[in-house]
Amino acid sequence: MNEQTINRIRKFVADRDWAQYHSPANLAKSISIEANELLECFQWSDTDYDLQHVKEELADVLVYCRDMLDALNLDEDEIINMKMDMNEKKYSVEKARGSNKKYSEL
Amino acid sequence: MNEQTINRIRKFVADRDWAQYHSPANLAKSISIEANELLECFQWSDTDYDLQHVKEELADVLVYCRDMLDALNLDEDEIINMKMDMNEKKYSVEKARGSNKKYSEL
Amino acid sequence: MNEQTINRIRKFVADRDWAQYHSPANLAKSISIEANELLECFQWSDTDYDLQHVKEELADVLVYCRDMLDALNLDEDEIINMKMDMNEKKYSVEKARGSNKKYSEL
Amino acid sequence: MNEQTINRIRKFVADRDWAQYHSPANLAKSISIEANELLECFQWSDTDYDLQHVKEELADVLVYCRDMLDALNLDEDEIINMKMDMNEKKYSVEKARGSNKKYSEL
């Protein structure tokens, strides 16, 4: 996400005075709610989906994730790289290549 | 997310030959699953949460969102700005300011 | 669910003094969290799942639903029949037969 | 849920020829989707919720759980009692009383 998009999201929240509702807990609920609107695009079929609807719902998930980064004053790249360090250890290339098993079963 | 982080995620998937599992439907499930691991941080309390755990789970949501953008060949800023156009109309500043009501109730 | 099972769930909660945590909002989060542990059984495959794990997670969803019925003092059959009245109207047999479309698209 | 309600749900599905869509995986998605419509009732407030809406969404979760029990030919009381055996061991009264900690932290 570029700075212009981030600033648009921040202005959207500020203009509506919505930061008061953006507790981390409320945003966690919101991310799950939007993730399930995205999931609904695939409720009865994995392949017959409405791409425009998928784009809208995925965007909603990403906007609430951005709101949560802001509410907690987190840096997106920092937390992702921290987690990728963990993932790369949990799922070593040797063990995980071509497998969809959970790390606890590898 | 900067290019370096995006490339790290892509390499992680490529090295493990996991693109075969990354259908949009499977990624939608994965985003919801991780969103609920994030929600679990707030299951019994809105205020007493483990910030490190929150960071890890939010990062997982963001990584799967990036995987879905890649699987569908979408541009993050493009879909978010498309959706923000819609949100700004649905939630006009006049009607929505200070309110947590859904647009259909405003 | 028979009375004996319902009473076992109620005693489990009472013995641990957990009603204090069983606000409707916390139980709604809990139902979603357990629903996603159930969904995780199908994360990468629709057909290759661990039936024992599915049973355990479906049971967890049902237990939290029972806790929510109790927290709100609701009768399960009453609310389901109320909702089935609505569903039967929204999805008339003539329109909905053999279709997986949402009522708004029928 | 009494036999009459269970039979009403089964007839609803049979009349619409919907068993073809009721794979365990699709029902797991559906339970999560409805659980999140329930969660949406509490998105911005834990205490200011629409009880009628809560009833409808909780009923939807329960109906899809019933569909899943049927799809997998499971007995509700059997799987719940099996899981309660596990829960009573994981959360012993001595350790868990009055605490909202996860069993792994008790």
Short mmCIF file of C-alpha atoms in Angstrom, two decimals:
data_model
loop_
_atom_site.label_atom_id
_atom_site.label_comp_id
_atom_site.label_asym_id
_atom_site.label_seq_id
_atom_site.Cartn_x
_atom_site.Cartn_y
_atom_site.Cartn_z
CA MET A 1 0.00 0.00 0.00
CA ASN A 2 1.50 3.36 -0.95
CA GLU A 3 1.53 6.48 1.26
CA GLN A 4 -1.29 8.12 -0.69
CA THR A 5 -3.63 5.17 -0.10
CA ILE A 6 -2.66 4.98 3.58
CA ASN A 7 -3.36 8.69 3.96
CA ARG A 8 -6.73 8.33 2.24
CA ILE A 9 -7.74 5.63 4.74
CA ARG A 10 -6.54 7.74 7.66
CA LYS A 11 -8.43 10.80 6.41
CA PHE A 12 -11.57 8.69 5.90
CA VAL A 13 -11.45 7.66 9.57
CA ALA A 14 -10.53 11.13 10.87
CA ASP A 15 -13.22 12.93 8.85
CA ARG A 16 -15.87 10.65 10.38
CA ASP A 17 -14.41 10.75 13.90
CA TRP A 18 -14.31 6.97 13.93
CA ALA A 19 -11.02 6.40 15.79
CA GLN A 20 -13.15 6.23 18.96
CA TYR A 21 -14.59 2.91 17.68
CA HIS A 22 -11.27 1.52 16.49
CA SER A 23 -10.16 -0.37 19.57
CA PRO A 24 -7.92 -3.31 18.67
CA ALA A 25 -10.70 -5.70 19.78
CA ASN A 26 -13.32 -4.03 17.56
CA LEU A 27 -10.93 -4.06 14.62
CA ALA A 28 -10.15 -7.76 15.16
CA LYS A 29 -13.90 -8.44 14.96
CA SER A 30 -14.14 -6.26 11.87
CA ILE A 31 -11.30 -8.07 10.10
CA SER A 32 -12.99 -11.42 10.80
CA ILE A 33 -16.38 -10.11 9.64
CA GLU A 34 -14.95 -8.81 6.36
CA ALA A 35 -12.87 -11.96 5.88
CA ASN A 36 -16.11 -13.91 6.03
CA GLU A 37 -17.80 -11.64 3.50
CA LEU A 38 -14.84 -12.55 1.31
CA LEU A 39 -15.30 -16.23 2.15
CA GLU A 40 -18.97 -15.96 1.19
CA CYS A 41 -17.84 -15.36 -2.41
CA PHE A 42 -16.67 -19.00 -2.34
CA GLN A 43 -19.41 -20.47 -0.12
CA TRP A 44 -20.81 -22.99 -2.61
CA SER A 45 -18.12 -23.11 -5.28
CA ASP A 46 -14.36 -22.75 -5.37
CA THR A 47 -14.25 -21.73 -9.01
CA ASP A 48 -17.48 -19.90 -9.88
CA TYR A 49 -16.99 -16.55 -8.13
CA ASP A 50 -17.70 -12.89 -8.81
CA LEU A 51 -14.26 -11.28 -9.18
CA GLN A 52 -15.56 -7.75 -8.60
CA HIS A 53 -17.15 -8.85 -5.32
CA VAL A 54 -13.92 -10.60 -4.31
CA LYS A 55 -11.94 -7.40 -4.95
CA GLU A 56 -14.31 -5.35 -2.80
CA GLU A 57 -14.25 -7.74 0.14
CA LEU A 58 -10.48 -8.27 0.02
CA ALA A 59 -10.10 -4.49 -0.01
CA ASP A 60 -12.29 -4.26 3.09
CA VAL A 61 -10.08 -6.77 4.92
CA LEU A 62 -6.98 -4.79 3.96
CA VAL A 63 -8.50 -1.46 5.05
CA TYR A 64 -9.34 -2.81 8.51
CA CYS A 65 -5.85 -4.33 8.77
CA ARG A 66 -4.45 -0.87 8.03
CA ASP A 67 -6.75 0.61 10.68
CA MET A 68 -5.39 -1.92 13.17
CA LEU A 69 -1.77 -1.18 12.30
CA ASP A 70 -2.60 2.48 12.95
CA ALA A 71 -4.52 1.83 16.18
CA LEU A 72 -1.55 -0.09 17.58
CA ASN A 73 1.08 2.10 15.92
CA LEU A 74 2.68 -0.86 14.16
CA ASP A 75 4.88 -0.96 11.08
CA GLU A 76 3.51 -3.40 8.51
CA ASP A 77 6.86 -4.47 7.07
CA GLU A 78 8.35 -4.91 10.52
CA ILE A 79 5.68 -7.28 11.82
CA ILE A 80 5.54 -9.25 8.57
CA ASN A 81 9.30 -9.73 8.46
CA MET A 82 9.27 -10.74 12.12
CA LYS A 83 6.60 -13.36 11.32
CA MET A 84 8.34 -14.51 8.14
CA ASP A 85 11.44 -15.22 10.26
CA MET A 86 9.25 -17.54 12.32
CA ASN A 87 7.50 -19.10 9.30
CA GLU A 88 10.76 -19.84 7.52
CA LYS A 89 11.93 -21.78 10.58
CA LYS A 90 8.62 -23.58 11.20
CA TYR A 91 8.31 -24.55 7.55
CA SER A 92 11.83 -25.41 6.37
CA VAL A 93 12.09 -25.87 2.60
CA GLU A 94 13.32 -29.43 3.04
CA LYS A 95 10.33 -30.52 5.09
CA ALA A 96 7.57 -28.36 3.68
CA ARG A 97 8.26 -28.42 -0.06
CA GLY A 98 5.15 -29.55 -1.92
CA SER A 99 3.31 -30.42 1.30
CA ASN A 100 0.18 -28.80 2.74
CA LYS A 101 0.69 -30.27 6.21
CA LYS A 102 0.75 -28.13 9.32
CA TYR A 103 4.21 -27.60 10.83
CA SER A 104 3.22 -29.75 13.81
CA GLU A 105 2.70 -32.70 11.44
CA LEU A 106 5.74 -32.25 9.22
CA MET B 1 4.24 -3.35 2.25
CA ASN B 2 7.48 -2.62 0.43
CA GLU B 3 8.81 -4.55 -2.57
CA GLN B 4 11.39 -6.38 -0.49
CA THR B 5 8.74 -7.77 1.86
CA ILE B 6 6.48 -8.70 -1.06
CA ASN B 7 9.35 -10.51 -2.74
CA ARG B 8 10.18 -12.36 0.48
CA ILE B 9 6.60 -13.66 0.68
CA ARG B 10 6.66 -14.69 -2.98
CA LYS B 11 9.97 -16.50 -2.56
CA PHE B 12 8.66 -18.26 0.55
CA VAL B 13 5.75 -19.64 -1.48
CA ALA B 14 7.85 -20.48 -4.56
CA ASP B 15 10.60 -22.24 -2.57
CA ARG B 16 7.98 -24.54 -1.02
CA ASP B 17 6.02 -25.06 -4.25
CA TRP B 18 2.87 -23.92 -2.49
CA ALA B 19 1.22 -21.94 -5.31
CA GLN B 20 -0.61 -25.19 -6.15
CA TYR B 21 -2.58 -24.83 -2.89
CA HIS B 22 -3.21 -21.10 -3.26
CA SER B 23 -6.55 -21.15 -5.03
CA PRO B 24 -8.59 -18.02 -4.24
CA ALA B 25 -11.05 -20.20 -2.28
CA ASN B 26 -8.32 -21.76 -0.14
CA LEU B 27 -6.81 -18.34 0.52
CA ALA B 28 -10.20 -16.92 1.51
CA LYS B 29 -10.49 -19.74 4.07
CA SER B 30 -6.94 -19.05 5.23
CA ILE B 31 -7.59 -15.32 5.71
CA SER B 32 -10.66 -16.12 7.81
CA ILE B 33 -8.77 -18.74 9.85
CA GLU B 34 -5.94 -16.33 10.62
CA ALA B 35 -8.38 -13.48 11.30
CA ASN B 36 -9.91 -15.69 13.96
CA GLU B 37 -6.56 -16.51 15.51
CA LEU B 38 -6.21 -12.74 15.76
CA LEU B 39 -9.71 -12.49 17.24
CA GLU B 40 -8.77 -15.14 19.81
CA CYS B 41 -6.32 -12.62 21.31
CA PHE B 42 -9.43 -10.67 22.37
CA GLN B 43 -11.75 -13.60 23.13
CA TRP B 44 -12.38 -12.85 26.80
CA SER B 45 -11.12 -9.29 27.15
CA ASP B 46 -10.94 -6.21 24.95
CA THR B 47 -8.07 -4.66 26.84
CA ASP B 48 -5.93 -7.43 28.34
CA TYR B 49 -4.17 -8.81 25.25
CA ASP B 50 -0.70 -10.09 24.34
CA LEU B 51 0.69 -7.53 21.88
CA GLN B 52 3.33 -9.89 20.51
CA HIS B 53 0.68 -12.47 19.72
CA VAL B 54 -1.50 -9.78 18.09
CA LYS B 55 1.41 -8.74 15.85
CA GLU B 56 2.02 -12.32 14.75
CA GLU B 57 -1.60 -13.03 13.88
CA LEU B 58 -2.15 -9.70 12.12
CA ALA B 59 0.99 -10.43 10.10
CA ASP B 60 -0.46 -13.83 9.13
CA VAL B 61 -3.65 -12.17 7.87
CA LEU B 62 -1.62 -9.70 5.82
CA VAL B 63 0.59 -12.42 4.33
CA TYR B 64 -2.42 -14.42 3.13
CA CYS B 65 -3.99 -11.23 1.73
CA ARG B 66 -0.76 -10.67 -0.22
CA ASP B 67 -0.92 -14.29 -1.44
CA MET B 68 -4.48 -13.67 -2.64
CA LEU B 69 -3.54 -10.45 -4.44
CA ASP B 70 -0.82 -12.48 -6.20
CA ALA B 71 -3.08 -15.46 -6.97
CA LEU B 72 -5.60 -13.12 -8.64
CA ASN B 73 -2.97 -10.77 -10.08
CA LEU B 74 -4.52 -7.77 -8.34
CA ASP B 75 -2.97 -4.42 -7.46
CA GLU B 76 -3.50 -3.62 -3.77
CA ASP B 77 -3.74 0.16 -4.16
CA GLU B 78 -6.10 -0.15 -7.11
CA ILE B 79 -8.66 -2.34 -5.33
CA ILE B 80 -8.47 -0.32 -2.11
CA ASN B 81 -8.99 2.99 -3.90
CA MET B 82 -11.88 1.47 -5.87
CA LYS B 83 -13.45 0.38 -2.57
CA MET B 84 -12.72 3.70 -0.84
CA ASP B 85 -14.62 5.45 -3.66
CA MET B 86 -17.59 3.28 -2.70
CA ASN B 87 -17.12 3.74 1.07
CA GLU B 88 -16.90 7.53 0.80
CA LYS B 89 -20.26 7.54 -0.98
CA LYS B 90 -21.94 5.01 1.33
CA TYR B 91 -20.68 6.79 4.44
CA SER B 92 -20.89 10.51 3.69
CA VAL B 93 -19.18 12.69 6.29
CA GLU B 94 -22.44 14.50 7.05
CA LYS B 95 -24.36 11.36 7.86
CA ALA B 96 -21.65 9.14 9.30
CA ARG B 97 -19.64 11.52 11.46
CA GLY B 98 -19.40 10.17 15.01
CA SER B 99 -21.83 7.33 14.30
CA ASN B 100 -21.13 3.58 14.27
CA LYS B 101 -24.32 2.74 12.38
CA LYS B 102 -24.28 0.67 9.21
CA TYR B 103 -24.85 2.67 6.00
CA SER B 104 -28.24 1.02 5.58
CA GLU B 105 -29.34 2.57 8.88
CA LEU B 106 -27.87 6.04 8.44
CA MET C 1 -29.23 -32.01 22.30
CA ASN C 2 -30.89 -33.89 25.14
CA GLU C 3 -31.43 -32.54 28.66
CA GLN C 4 -28.59 -34.57 30.11
CA THR C 5 -26.08 -33.07 27.68
CA ILE C 6 -27.43 -29.57 28.25
CA ASN C 7 -27.10 -30.03 32.00
CA ARG C 8 -23.55 -31.30 31.63
CA ILE C 9 -22.59 -28.14 29.73
CA ARG C 10 -24.29 -25.93 32.33
CA LYS C 11 -22.56 -27.73 35.20
CA PHE C 12 -19.21 -27.42 33.41
CA VAL C 13 -19.65 -23.64 33.26
CA ALA C 14 -21.03 -23.33 36.79
CA ASP C 15 -18.29 -25.47 38.37
CA ARG C 16 -15.64 -23.19 36.84
CA ASP C 17 -17.50 -19.95 37.60
CA TRP C 18 -17.28 -19.00 33.93
CA ALA C 19 -20.68 -17.34 33.46
CA GLN C 20 -18.92 -14.07 34.28
CA TYR C 21 -17.06 -14.35 30.95
CA HIS C 22 -20.09 -15.45 28.95
CA SER C 23 -21.36 -12.12 27.71
CA PRO C 24 -23.23 -12.46 24.40
CA ALA C 25 -20.39 -10.56 22.68
CA ASN C 26 -17.68 -12.87 24.05
CA LEU C 27 -19.72 -15.92 23.07
CA ALA C 28 -20.22 -14.55 19.54
CA LYS C 29 -16.43 -14.24 19.26
CA SER C 30 -16.04 -17.75 20.66
CA ILE C 31 -18.49 -19.26 18.17
CA SER C 32 -16.59 -17.61 15.30
CA ILE C 33 -13.23 -18.75 16.67
CA GLU C 34 -14.38 -22.37 17.00
CA ALA C 35 -16.11 -22.23 13.59
CA ASN C 36 -12.74 -21.33 12.13
CA GLU C 37 -10.98 -24.17 13.89
CA LEU C 38 -13.59 -26.33 12.18
CA LEU C 39 -12.91 -24.57 8.87
CA GLU C 40 -9.19 -25.23 9.33
CA CYS C 41 -9.95 -28.96 8.93
CA PHE C 42 -10.80 -28.10 5.30
CA GLN C 43 -8.19 -25.35 4.72
CA TRP C 44 -6.31 -27.03 1.87
CA SER C 45 -8.66 -29.80 0.81
CA ASP C 46 -12.40 -30.32 0.70
CA THR C 47 -12.19 -34.09 0.82
CA ASP C 48 -9.06 -35.09 2.73
CA TYR C 49 -10.04 -34.27 6.32
CA ASP C 50 -9.58 -35.78 9.78
CA LEU C 51 -13.09 -36.82 10.87
CA GLN C 52 -12.17 -37.02 14.56
CA HIS C 53 -10.88 -33.45 14.44
CA VAL C 54 -14.03 -32.32 12.62
CA LYS C 55 -16.20 -33.89 15.33
CA GLU C 56 -14.28 -32.13 18.09
CA GLU C 57 -14.47 -28.70 16.48
CA LEU C 58 -18.13 -29.02 15.50
CA ALA C 59 -18.84 -30.03 19.11
CA ASP C 60 -17.03 -26.89 20.31
CA VAL C 61 -19.20 -24.70 18.07
CA LEU C 62 -22.34 -26.38 19.40
CA VAL C 63 -21.26 -26.02 23.05
CA TYR C 64 -20.70 -22.28 22.66
CA CYS C 65 -24.05 -21.96 20.86
CA ARG C 66 -25.65 -23.68 23.86
CA ASP C 67 -23.82 -21.25 26.18
CA MET C 68 -25.22 -18.35 24.16
CA LEU C 69 -28.77 -19.70 24.26
CA ASP C 70 -28.34 -19.89 28.05
CA ALA C 71 -26.75 -16.46 28.40
CA LEU C 72 -29.68 -14.89 26.53
CA ASN C 73 -32.28 -17.26 27.97
CA LEU C 74 -33.40 -18.38 24.52
CA ASP C 75 -35.23 -21.52 23.46
CA GLU C 76 -33.35 -23.27 20.64
CA ASP C 77 -36.42 -24.69 18.90
CA GLU C 78 -38.24 -21.39 19.12
CA ILE C 79 -35.55 -19.30 17.44
CA ILE C 80 -34.87 -21.94 14.80
CA ASN C 81 -38.54 -22.26 13.87
CA MET C 82 -38.84 -18.48 13.76
CA LYS C 83 -35.87 -18.38 11.36
CA MET C 84 -37.15 -21.32 9.30
CA ASP C 85 -40.39 -19.38 8.77
CA MET C 86 -38.26 -16.62 7.25
CA ASN C 87 -36.04 -18.99 5.23
CA GLU C 88 -38.99 -20.82 3.71
CA LYS C 89 -40.34 -17.49 2.45
CA LYS C 90 -36.99 -16.17 1.22
CA TYR C 91 -36.17 -19.42 -0.54
CA SER C 92 -39.43 -20.67 -2.03
CA VAL C 93 -39.24 -24.21 -3.39
CA GLU C 94 -40.19 -23.01 -6.88
CA LYS C 95 -37.38 -20.48 -7.11
CA ALA C 96 -34.67 -22.14 -5.05
CA ARG C 97 -34.90 -25.79 -6.07
CA GLY C 98 -31.51 -27.03 -7.25
CA SER C 99 -29.98 -23.56 -7.13
CA ASN C 100 -27.20 -22.27 -4.86
CA LYS C 101 -27.97 -18.62 -5.53
CA LYS C 102 -28.58 -16.14 -2.72
CA TYR C 103 -32.22 -15.13 -2.24
CA SER C 104 -31.40 -11.64 -3.49
CA GLU C 105 -30.36 -13.14 -6.84
CA LEU C 106 -33.17 -15.67 -7.27
CA MET D 1 -33.37 -29.39 19.14
CA ASN D 2 -36.43 -31.63 19.05
CA GLU D 3 -37.25 -34.16 16.33
CA GLN D 4 -39.89 -31.92 14.77
CA THR D 5 -37.40 -29.09 14.27
CA ILE D 6 -34.75 -31.46 12.94
CA ASN D 7 -37.25 -32.89 10.46
CA ARG D 8 -38.27 -29.41 9.35
CA ILE D 9 -34.63 -28.57 8.55
CA ARG D 10 -34.18 -31.85 6.67
CA LYS D 11 -37.35 -31.31 4.65
CA PHE D 12 -36.26 -27.75 3.83
CA VAL D 13 -33.02 -29.10 2.35
CA ALA D 14 -34.67 -32.06 0.59
CA ASP D 15 -37.47 -29.96 -0.96
CA ARG D 16 -34.85 -27.65 -2.52
CA ASP D 17 -32.50 -30.48 -3.57
CA TRP D 18 -29.68 -28.78 -1.68
CA ALA D 19 -27.90 -31.84 -0.26
CA GLN D 20 -25.71 -31.68 -3.39
CA TYR D 21 -24.17 -28.44 -2.05
CA HIS D 22 -23.82 -29.68 1.52
CA SER D 23 -20.31 -31.07 1.44
CA PRO D 24 -18.67 -30.90 4.88
CA ALA D 25 -16.26 -28.26 3.53
CA ASN D 26 -19.06 -26.03 2.21
CA LEU D 27 -20.93 -26.39 5.50
CA ALA D 28 -17.82 -25.48 7.48
CA LYS D 29 -17.57 -22.29 5.40
CA SER D 30 -21.27 -21.65 5.94
CA ILE D 31 -21.02 -22.05 9.72
CA SER D 32 -18.15 -19.54 9.80
CA ILE D 33 -20.01 -17.10 7.55
CA GLU D 34 -23.13 -17.21 9.73
CA ALA D 35 -21.03 -17.04 12.91
CA ASN D 36 -19.62 -13.78 11.58
CA GLU D 37 -23.05 -12.38 10.78
CA LEU D 38 -23.75 -13.11 14.44
CA LEU D 39 -20.48 -11.43 15.43
CA GLU D 40 -21.46 -8.39 13.36
CA CYS D 41 -24.28 -7.77 15.88
CA PHE D 42 -21.50 -6.95 18.37
CA GLN D 43 -19.03 -5.30 15.97
CA TRP D 44 -18.89 -1.87 17.65
CA SER D 45 -20.49 -2.52 21.01
CA ASP D 46 -20.69 -5.43 23.42
CA THR D 47 -23.88 -4.24 25.05
CA ASP D 48 -25.92 -2.31 22.49
CA TYR D 49 -27.20 -5.10 20.24
CA ASP D 50 -30.41 -5.97 18.40
CA LEU D 51 -31.73 -9.10 20.14
CA GLN D 52 -33.99 -10.08 17.23
CA HIS D 53 -31.03 -9.96 14.87
CA VAL D 54 -28.94 -12.00 17.30
CA LYS D 55 -31.65 -14.67 17.45
CA GLU D 56 -31.82 -14.91 13.67
CA GLU D 57 -28.07 -15.24 13.19
CA LEU D 58 -27.63 -17.72 16.05
CA ALA D 59 -30.43 -19.77 14.51
CA ASP D 60 -28.59 -19.74 11.17
CA VAL D 61 -25.43 -21.08 12.82
CA LEU D 62 -27.44 -23.85 14.50
CA VAL D 63 -29.21 -24.81 11.27
CA TYR D 64 -25.91 -25.21 9.40
CA CYS D 65 -24.49 -27.21 12.33
CA ARG D 66 -27.51 -29.51 12.03
CA ASP D 67 -26.89 -29.79 8.27
CA MET D 68 -23.29 -30.79 9.01
CA LEU D 69 -24.30 -33.40 11.57
CA ASP D 70 -26.61 -34.83 8.88
CA ALA D 71 -24.01 -34.64 6.09
CA LEU D 72 -21.55 -36.61 8.22
CA ASN D 73 -24.19 -38.81 9.86
CA LEU D 74 -23.13 -37.73 13.35
CA ASP D 75 -25.05 -37.84 16.61
CA GLU D 76 -25.02 -34.44 18.31
CA ASP D 77 -25.07 -35.73 21.89
CA GLU D 78 -22.38 -38.28 21.16
CA ILE D 79 -19.84 -35.81 19.76
CA ILE D 80 -20.57 -33.22 22.45
CA ASN D 81 -20.15 -35.71 25.28
CA MET D 82 -16.95 -36.97 23.68
CA LYS D 83 -15.66 -33.38 23.59
CA MET D 84 -16.88 -32.60 27.12
CA ASP D 85 -14.82 -35.57 28.35
CA MET D 86 -11.80 -33.85 26.83
CA ASN D 87 -12.72 -30.37 28.09
CA GLU D 88 -13.25 -31.58 31.66
CA LYS D 89 -9.72 -33.00 31.64
CA LYS D 90 -8.11 -29.99 29.94
CA TYR D 91 -9.86 -27.54 32.24
CA SER D 92 -9.90 -29.18 35.68
CA VAL D 93 -12.07 -27.36 38.21
CA GLU D 94 -9.10 -26.76 40.48
CA LYS D 95 -7.00 -25.05 37.85
CA ALA D 96 -9.67 -23.35 35.75
CA ARG D 97 -12.12 -22.04 38.34
CA GLY D 98 -12.64 -18.30 37.85
CA SER D 99 -9.91 -18.06 35.21
CA ASN D 100 -10.26 -17.22 31.53
CA LYS D 101 -6.82 -18.57 30.61
CA LYS D 102 -6.32 -21.13 27.86
CA TYR D 103 -5.56 -24.66 29.11
CA SER D 104 -2.02 -24.36 27.78
CA GLU D 105 -1.44 -21.45 30.18
CA LEU D 106 -3.14 -22.83 33.28
#
